[in-house]
Short mmCIF file of C-alpha atoms in Angstrom, two decimals:
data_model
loop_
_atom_site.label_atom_id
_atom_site.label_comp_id
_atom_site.label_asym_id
_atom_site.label_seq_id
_atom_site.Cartn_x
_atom_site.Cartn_y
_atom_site.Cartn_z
CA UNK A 30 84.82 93.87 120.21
CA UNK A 31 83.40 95.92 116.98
CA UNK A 32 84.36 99.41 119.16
CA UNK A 33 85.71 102.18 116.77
CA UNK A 34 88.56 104.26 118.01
CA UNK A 35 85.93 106.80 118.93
CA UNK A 36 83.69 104.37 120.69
CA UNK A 37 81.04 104.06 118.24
CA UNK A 38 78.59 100.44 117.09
CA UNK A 39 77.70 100.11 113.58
CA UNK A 40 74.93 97.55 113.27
CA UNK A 41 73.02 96.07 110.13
CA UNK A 42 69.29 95.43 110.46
CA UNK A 43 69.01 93.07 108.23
CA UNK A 44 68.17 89.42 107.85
CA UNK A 45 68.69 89.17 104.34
CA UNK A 46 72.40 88.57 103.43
CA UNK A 47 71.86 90.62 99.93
CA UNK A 48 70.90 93.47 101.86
CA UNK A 49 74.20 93.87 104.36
CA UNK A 50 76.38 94.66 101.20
CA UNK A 51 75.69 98.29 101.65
CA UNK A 52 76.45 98.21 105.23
CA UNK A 53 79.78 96.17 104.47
CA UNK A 54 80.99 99.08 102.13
CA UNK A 55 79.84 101.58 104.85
CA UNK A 56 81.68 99.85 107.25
CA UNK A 57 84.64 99.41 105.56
CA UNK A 58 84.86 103.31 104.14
CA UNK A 59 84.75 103.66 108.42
CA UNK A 60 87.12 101.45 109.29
CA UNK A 61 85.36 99.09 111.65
CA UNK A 62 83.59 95.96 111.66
CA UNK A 63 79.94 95.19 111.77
CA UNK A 64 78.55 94.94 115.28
CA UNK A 65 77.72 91.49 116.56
CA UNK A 66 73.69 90.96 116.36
CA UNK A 67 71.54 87.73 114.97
CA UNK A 68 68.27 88.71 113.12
CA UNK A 69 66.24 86.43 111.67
CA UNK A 70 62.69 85.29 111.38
CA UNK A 71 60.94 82.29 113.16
CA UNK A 72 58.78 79.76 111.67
CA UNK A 73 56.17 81.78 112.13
CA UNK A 74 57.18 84.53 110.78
CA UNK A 75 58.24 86.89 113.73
CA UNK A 76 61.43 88.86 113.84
CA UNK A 77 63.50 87.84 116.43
CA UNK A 78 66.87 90.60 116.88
CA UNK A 79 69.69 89.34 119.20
CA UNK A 80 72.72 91.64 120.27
CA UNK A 81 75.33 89.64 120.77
CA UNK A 82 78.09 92.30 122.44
CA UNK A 83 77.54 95.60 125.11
CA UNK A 84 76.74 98.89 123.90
CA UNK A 85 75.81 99.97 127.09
CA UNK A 86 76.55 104.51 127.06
CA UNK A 87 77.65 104.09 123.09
CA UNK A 88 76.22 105.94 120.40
CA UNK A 89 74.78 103.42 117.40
CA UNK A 90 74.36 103.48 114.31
CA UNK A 91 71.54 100.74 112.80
CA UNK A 92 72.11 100.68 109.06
CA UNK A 93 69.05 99.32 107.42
CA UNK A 94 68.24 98.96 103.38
CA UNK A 95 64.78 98.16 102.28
CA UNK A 96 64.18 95.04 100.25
CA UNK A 97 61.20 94.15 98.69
CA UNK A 98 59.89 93.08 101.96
CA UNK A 99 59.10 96.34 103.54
CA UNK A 100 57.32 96.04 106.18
CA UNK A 101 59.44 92.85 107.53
CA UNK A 102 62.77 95.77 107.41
CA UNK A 103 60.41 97.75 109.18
CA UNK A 104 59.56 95.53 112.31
CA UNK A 105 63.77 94.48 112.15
CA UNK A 106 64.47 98.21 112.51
CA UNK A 107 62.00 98.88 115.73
CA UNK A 108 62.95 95.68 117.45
CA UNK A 109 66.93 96.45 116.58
CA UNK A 110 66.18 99.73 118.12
CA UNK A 111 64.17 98.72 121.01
CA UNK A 112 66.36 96.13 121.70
CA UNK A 113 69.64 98.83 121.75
CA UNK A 114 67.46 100.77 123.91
CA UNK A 115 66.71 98.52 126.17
CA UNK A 116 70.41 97.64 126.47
CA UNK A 117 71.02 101.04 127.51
CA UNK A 118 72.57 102.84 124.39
CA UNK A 119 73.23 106.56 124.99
CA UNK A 120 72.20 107.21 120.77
CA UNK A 121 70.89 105.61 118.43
CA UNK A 122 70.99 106.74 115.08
CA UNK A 123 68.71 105.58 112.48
CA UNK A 124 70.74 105.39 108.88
CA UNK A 125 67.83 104.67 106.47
CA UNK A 126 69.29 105.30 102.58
CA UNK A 127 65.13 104.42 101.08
CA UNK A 128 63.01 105.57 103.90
CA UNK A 129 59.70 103.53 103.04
CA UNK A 130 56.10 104.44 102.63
CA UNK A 131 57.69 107.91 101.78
CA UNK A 132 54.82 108.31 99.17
CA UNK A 133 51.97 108.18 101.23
CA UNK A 134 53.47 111.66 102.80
CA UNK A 135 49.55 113.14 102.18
CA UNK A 136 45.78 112.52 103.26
CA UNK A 137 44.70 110.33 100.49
CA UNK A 138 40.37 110.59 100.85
CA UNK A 139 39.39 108.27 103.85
CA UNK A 140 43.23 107.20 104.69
CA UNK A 141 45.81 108.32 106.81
CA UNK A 142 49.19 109.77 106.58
CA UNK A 143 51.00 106.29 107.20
CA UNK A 144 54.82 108.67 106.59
CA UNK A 145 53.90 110.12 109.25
CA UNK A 146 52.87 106.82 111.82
CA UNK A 147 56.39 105.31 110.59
CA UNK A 148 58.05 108.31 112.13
CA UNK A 149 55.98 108.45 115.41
CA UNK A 150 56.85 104.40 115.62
CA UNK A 151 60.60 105.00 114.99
CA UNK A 152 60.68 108.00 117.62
CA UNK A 153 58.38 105.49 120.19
CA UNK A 154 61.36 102.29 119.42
CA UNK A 155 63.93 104.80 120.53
CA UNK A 156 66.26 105.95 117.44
CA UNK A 157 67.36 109.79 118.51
CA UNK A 158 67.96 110.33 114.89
CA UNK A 159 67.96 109.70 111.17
CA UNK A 160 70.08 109.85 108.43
CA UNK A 161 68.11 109.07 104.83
CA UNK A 162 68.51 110.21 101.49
CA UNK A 163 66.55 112.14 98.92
CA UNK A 164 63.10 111.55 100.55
CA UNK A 165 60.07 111.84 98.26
CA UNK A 166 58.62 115.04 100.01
CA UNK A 167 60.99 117.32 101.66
CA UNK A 168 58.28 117.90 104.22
CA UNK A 169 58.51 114.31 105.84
CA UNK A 170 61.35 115.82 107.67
CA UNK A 171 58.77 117.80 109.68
CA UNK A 172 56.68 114.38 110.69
CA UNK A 173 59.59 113.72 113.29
CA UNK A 174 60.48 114.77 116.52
CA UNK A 175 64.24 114.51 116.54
CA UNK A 176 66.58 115.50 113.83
CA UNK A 177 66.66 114.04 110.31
CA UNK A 178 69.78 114.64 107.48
CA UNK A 179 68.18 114.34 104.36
CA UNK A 180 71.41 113.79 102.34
CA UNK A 181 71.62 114.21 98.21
CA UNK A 182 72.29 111.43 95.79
CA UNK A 183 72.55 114.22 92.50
CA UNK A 184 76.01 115.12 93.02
CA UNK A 185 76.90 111.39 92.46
CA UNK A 186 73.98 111.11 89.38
CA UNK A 187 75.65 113.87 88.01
CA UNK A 188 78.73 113.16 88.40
CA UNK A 189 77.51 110.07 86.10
CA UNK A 190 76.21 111.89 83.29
CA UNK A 191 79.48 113.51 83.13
CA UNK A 192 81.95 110.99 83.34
CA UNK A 193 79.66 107.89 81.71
CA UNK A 194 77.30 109.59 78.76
CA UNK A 195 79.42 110.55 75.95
CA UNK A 196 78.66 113.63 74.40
CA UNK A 197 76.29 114.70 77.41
CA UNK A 198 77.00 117.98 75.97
CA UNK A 199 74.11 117.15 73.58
CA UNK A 200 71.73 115.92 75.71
CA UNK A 201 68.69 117.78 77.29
CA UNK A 202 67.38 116.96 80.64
CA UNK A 203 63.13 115.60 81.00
CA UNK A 204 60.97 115.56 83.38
CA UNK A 205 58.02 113.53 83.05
CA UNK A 206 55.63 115.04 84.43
CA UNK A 207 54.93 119.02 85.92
CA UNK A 208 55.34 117.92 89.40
CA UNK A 209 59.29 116.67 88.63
CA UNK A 210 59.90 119.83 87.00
CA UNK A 211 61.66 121.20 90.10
CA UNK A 212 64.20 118.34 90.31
CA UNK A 213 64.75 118.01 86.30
CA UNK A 214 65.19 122.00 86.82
CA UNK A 215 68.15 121.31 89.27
CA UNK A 216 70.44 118.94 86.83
CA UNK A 217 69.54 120.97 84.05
CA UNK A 218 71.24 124.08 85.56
CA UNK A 219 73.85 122.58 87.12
CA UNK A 220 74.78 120.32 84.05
CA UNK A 221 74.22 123.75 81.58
CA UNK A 222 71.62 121.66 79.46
CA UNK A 223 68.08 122.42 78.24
CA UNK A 224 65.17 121.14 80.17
CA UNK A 225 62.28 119.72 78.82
CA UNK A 226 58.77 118.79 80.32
CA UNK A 227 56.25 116.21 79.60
CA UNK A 228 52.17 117.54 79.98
CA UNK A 229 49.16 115.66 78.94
CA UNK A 230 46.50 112.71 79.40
CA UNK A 231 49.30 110.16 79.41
CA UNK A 232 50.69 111.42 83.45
CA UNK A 233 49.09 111.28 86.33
CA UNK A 234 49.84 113.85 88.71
CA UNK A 235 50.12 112.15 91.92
CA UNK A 236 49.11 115.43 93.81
CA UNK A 237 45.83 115.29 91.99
CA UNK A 238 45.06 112.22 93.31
CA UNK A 239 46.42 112.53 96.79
CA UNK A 240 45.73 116.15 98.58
CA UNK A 241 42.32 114.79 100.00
CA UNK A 242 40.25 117.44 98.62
CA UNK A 243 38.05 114.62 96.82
CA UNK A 244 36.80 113.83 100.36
CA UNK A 245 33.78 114.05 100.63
CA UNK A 246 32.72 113.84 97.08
CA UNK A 247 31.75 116.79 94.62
CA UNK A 248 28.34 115.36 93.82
CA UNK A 249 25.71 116.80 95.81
CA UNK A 250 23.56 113.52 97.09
CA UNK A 251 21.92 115.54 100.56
CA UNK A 252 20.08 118.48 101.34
CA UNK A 253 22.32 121.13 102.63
CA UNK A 254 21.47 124.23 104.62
CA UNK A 255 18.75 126.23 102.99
CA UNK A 256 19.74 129.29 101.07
CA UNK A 257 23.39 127.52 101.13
CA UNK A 258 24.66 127.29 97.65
CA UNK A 259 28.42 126.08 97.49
CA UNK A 260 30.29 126.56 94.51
CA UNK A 261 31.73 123.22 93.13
CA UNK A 262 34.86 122.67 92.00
CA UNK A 263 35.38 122.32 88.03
CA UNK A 264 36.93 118.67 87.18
CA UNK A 265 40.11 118.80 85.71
CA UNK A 266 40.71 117.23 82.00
CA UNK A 267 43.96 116.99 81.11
CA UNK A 268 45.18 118.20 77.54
CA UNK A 269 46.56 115.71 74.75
CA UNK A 270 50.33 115.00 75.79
CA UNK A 271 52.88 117.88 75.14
CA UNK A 272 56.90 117.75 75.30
CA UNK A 273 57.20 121.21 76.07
CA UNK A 274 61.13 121.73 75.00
CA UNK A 275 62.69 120.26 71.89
CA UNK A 276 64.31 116.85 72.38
CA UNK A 277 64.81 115.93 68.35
CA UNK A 278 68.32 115.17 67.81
CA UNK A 279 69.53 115.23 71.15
CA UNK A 280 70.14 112.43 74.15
CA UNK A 281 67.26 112.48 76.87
CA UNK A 282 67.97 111.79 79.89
CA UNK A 283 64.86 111.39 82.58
CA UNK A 284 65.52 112.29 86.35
CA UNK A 285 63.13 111.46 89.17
CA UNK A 286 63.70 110.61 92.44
CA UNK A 287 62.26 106.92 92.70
CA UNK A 288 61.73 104.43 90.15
CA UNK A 289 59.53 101.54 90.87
CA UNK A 290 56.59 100.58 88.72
CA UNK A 291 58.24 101.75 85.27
CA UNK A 292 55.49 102.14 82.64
CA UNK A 293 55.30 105.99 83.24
CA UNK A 294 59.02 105.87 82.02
CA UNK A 295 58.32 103.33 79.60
CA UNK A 296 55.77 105.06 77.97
CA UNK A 297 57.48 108.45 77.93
CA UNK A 298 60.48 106.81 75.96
CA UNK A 299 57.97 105.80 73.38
CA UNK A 300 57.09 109.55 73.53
CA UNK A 301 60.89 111.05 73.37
CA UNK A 302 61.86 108.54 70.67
CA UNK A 303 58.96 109.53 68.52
CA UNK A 304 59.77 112.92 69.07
CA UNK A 305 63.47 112.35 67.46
CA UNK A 306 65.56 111.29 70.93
CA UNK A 307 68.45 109.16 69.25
CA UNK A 308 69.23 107.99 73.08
CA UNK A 309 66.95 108.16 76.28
CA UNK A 310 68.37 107.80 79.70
CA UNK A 311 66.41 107.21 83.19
CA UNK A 312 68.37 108.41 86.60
CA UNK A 313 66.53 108.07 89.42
CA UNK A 314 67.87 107.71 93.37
CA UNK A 315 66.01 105.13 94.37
CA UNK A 316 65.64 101.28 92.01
CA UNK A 317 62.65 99.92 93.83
CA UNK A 318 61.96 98.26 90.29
CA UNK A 319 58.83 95.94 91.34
CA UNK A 320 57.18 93.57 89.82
CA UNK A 321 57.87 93.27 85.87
CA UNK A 322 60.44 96.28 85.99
CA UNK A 323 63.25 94.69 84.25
CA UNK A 324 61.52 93.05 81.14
CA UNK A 325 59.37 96.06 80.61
CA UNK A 326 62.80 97.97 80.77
CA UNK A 327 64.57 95.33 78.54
CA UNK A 328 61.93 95.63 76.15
CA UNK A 329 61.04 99.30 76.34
CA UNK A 330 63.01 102.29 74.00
CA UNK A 331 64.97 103.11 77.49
CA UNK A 332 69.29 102.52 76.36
CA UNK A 333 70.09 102.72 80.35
CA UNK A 334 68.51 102.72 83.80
CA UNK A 335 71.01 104.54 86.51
CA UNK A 336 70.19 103.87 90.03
CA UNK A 337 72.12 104.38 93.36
CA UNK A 338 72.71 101.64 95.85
CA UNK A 339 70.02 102.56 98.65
CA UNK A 340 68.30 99.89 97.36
CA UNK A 341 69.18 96.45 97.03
CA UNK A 342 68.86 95.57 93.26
CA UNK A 343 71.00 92.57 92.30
CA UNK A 344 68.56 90.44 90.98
CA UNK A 345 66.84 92.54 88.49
CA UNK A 346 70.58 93.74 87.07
CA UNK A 347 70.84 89.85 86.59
CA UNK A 348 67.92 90.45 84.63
CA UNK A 349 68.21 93.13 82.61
CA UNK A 350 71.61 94.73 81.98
CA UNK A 351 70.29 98.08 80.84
CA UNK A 352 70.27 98.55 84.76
CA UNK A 353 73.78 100.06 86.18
CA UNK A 354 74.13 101.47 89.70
CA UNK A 355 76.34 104.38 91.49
CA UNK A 356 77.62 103.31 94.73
CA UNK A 357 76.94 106.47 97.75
CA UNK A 358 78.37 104.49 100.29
CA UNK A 359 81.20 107.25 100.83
CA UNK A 360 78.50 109.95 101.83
CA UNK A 361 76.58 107.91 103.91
CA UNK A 362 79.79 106.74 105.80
CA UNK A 363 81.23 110.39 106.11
CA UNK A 364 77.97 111.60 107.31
CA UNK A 365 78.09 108.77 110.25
CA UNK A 366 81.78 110.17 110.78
CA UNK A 367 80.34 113.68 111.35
CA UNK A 368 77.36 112.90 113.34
CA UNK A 369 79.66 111.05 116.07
CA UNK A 370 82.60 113.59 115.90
CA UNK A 371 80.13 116.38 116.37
CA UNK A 372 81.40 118.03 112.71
CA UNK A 373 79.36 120.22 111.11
CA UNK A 374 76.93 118.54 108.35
CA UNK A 375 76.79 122.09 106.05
CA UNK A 376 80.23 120.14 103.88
CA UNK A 377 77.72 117.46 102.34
CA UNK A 378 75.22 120.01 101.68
CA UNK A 379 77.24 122.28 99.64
CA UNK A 380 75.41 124.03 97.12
CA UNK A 381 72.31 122.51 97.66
CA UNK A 382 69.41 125.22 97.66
CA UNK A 383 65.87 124.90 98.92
CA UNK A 384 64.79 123.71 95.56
CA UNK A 385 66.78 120.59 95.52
#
């Protein structure tokens, strides 16, 4: 039976064999095997989760990576956890490296907060808690009603930079756009490096378009209360495009949290390299890379796109091998170590302030 010493399951999600290699090198860092579960899809496309050994009083651990097919890992998760739940598991712990829909975390006009239904569907499946990693928005963590560890992935990113970029020394950290200041901040102080910003027409700041506050539209179309007069609020125009901080001579290295669509990183290496970056570099936690990501990367001014494993990725490093990944298996493992042992959590959260 897949029993630790300490009585705990560890159980993959997934259907897709690409997507268990994380949990194998979680497992392994642990030292115990892979519980015993089937989960697979029927020819009509329902999920169909099978656990194939007792966990009847254990504490569980469901380890599930996001593919491209999100809302298929979605439905494996609930049913895994419904179906532990229904077999009587005394916890059951949600480890979640990319937690989806993580950017729909506001009220965009007429739609909903869909973050925020995710969590109330996890809570109603029965996971107890979460463990996830560098969500978009701090502030999902308040969308749940059990506790969340929202672990870092910069200590390994940095660690990176250090060990993998020669002559970081000369390089200068970018954000590329105002609202990643914050993180792009965070390296830069921590690495000792200047910090540079992008500004302009050429970003779109997703808060902009996302806060709500264009619901219901400015334009007065109706006859309001007489003697009412509203103020209405100025539209914003954005200036021409700015690199506030001096990048000429020196290696650039971009930090964000996700990448997925890449032309706002494409297009800002155009910017850097016309600006005199000999060398541009994109880090990012999360290597959703849709769509035409690795061509447009292949073909782009971008010399390296570094991406943790919370993600499956192996096809689009097949092609394009300006992609290279950092493995955070060992954080995720020792923070499943903790959680069952009943350690304190504060050792992977060393040094991390508010800000980060």
């Amino acid at each position: 039976m897949n029993v630790a010493k300490s009585g705990y399951h560890v159980f993959c999600a997934n259907s897709t064999p690409a997507c268990t290699e994380l949990s194998k090198k979680i497992t392994e860092r642990l030292g115990v095997e892979l519980g015993k579960s089937v989960v697979y899809q029927e020819s009509n496309r329902e999920t169909r989760v099978e656990i194939k050994e007792s966990v009847r009083g254990q504490t569980i651990f469901i380890i599930q990576t996001i593919p491209r097919d999100v809302n298929t890992a979605i439905m494996e998760l609930l049913i895994m956890a419904y179906a532990l739940k229904t077999s009587c598991a005394k916890n059951i712990i949600g480890v979640i490296p990319y937690f989806p829909y993580s950017k729909q975390c506001k009220m965009r006009k007429r739609g909903s907060i869909v973050c925020k239904l995710l969590a109330s569907m996890l809570a109603k499946a029965g996971l107890t808690h979460i463990i996830t990693m560098d969500l978009h928005q701090k502030e999902i963590q308040g969308f749940f009603t059990f506790p969340v560890d929202n672990l870092r992935a910069s200590p390994f990113l940095l660690q990176y930079i250090q060990e993998e970029i020669p002559d970081y020394r000369n390089a200068i950290i970018v954000a590329k756009s105002p609202s990643a200041a914050k993180r792009a901040q965070s390296y830069a102080e921590r690495l000792r490096l200047g910090l540079a910003v992008m500004h302009g027409e050429a970003q779109c700041s997703e808060s902009d378009m996302a806060d709500g506050r264009h619901s219901p539209p400015c334009v007065r179309n109706t006859i309001g209360h007489p003697g009412l007069e509203l103020p209405l609020m100025m539209a914003k125009e954005k200036p021409p495009i700015t690199v506030v901080g001096d990048v000429g001579g020196r290696i650039a290295i971009i930090v964000d949290d996700i990448i997925d669509d890449v032309e706002d990183f494409v297009a800002t290496a155009e910017i850097l390299k016309e600006r005199g970056a000999y060398k541009i570099y994109v880090m990012a936690t999360h290597g959703l890379l849709s769509a035409d990501a690795p061509r447009l990367i292949e073909e782009s001014a971008i010399d390296e796109v570094v991406v943790t494993n919370t993600v499956p990725h192996e096809v689009q490093k097949l092609q394009c091998p300006k992609i290279k990944t950092v493995d955070v298996s060992m954080i995720l493992a020792e923070a499943i170590r903790r959680i069952h042992n009943g350690e304190s959590m504060a050792y992977l959260f060393r040094n991390i302030t508010v800000d980060d």
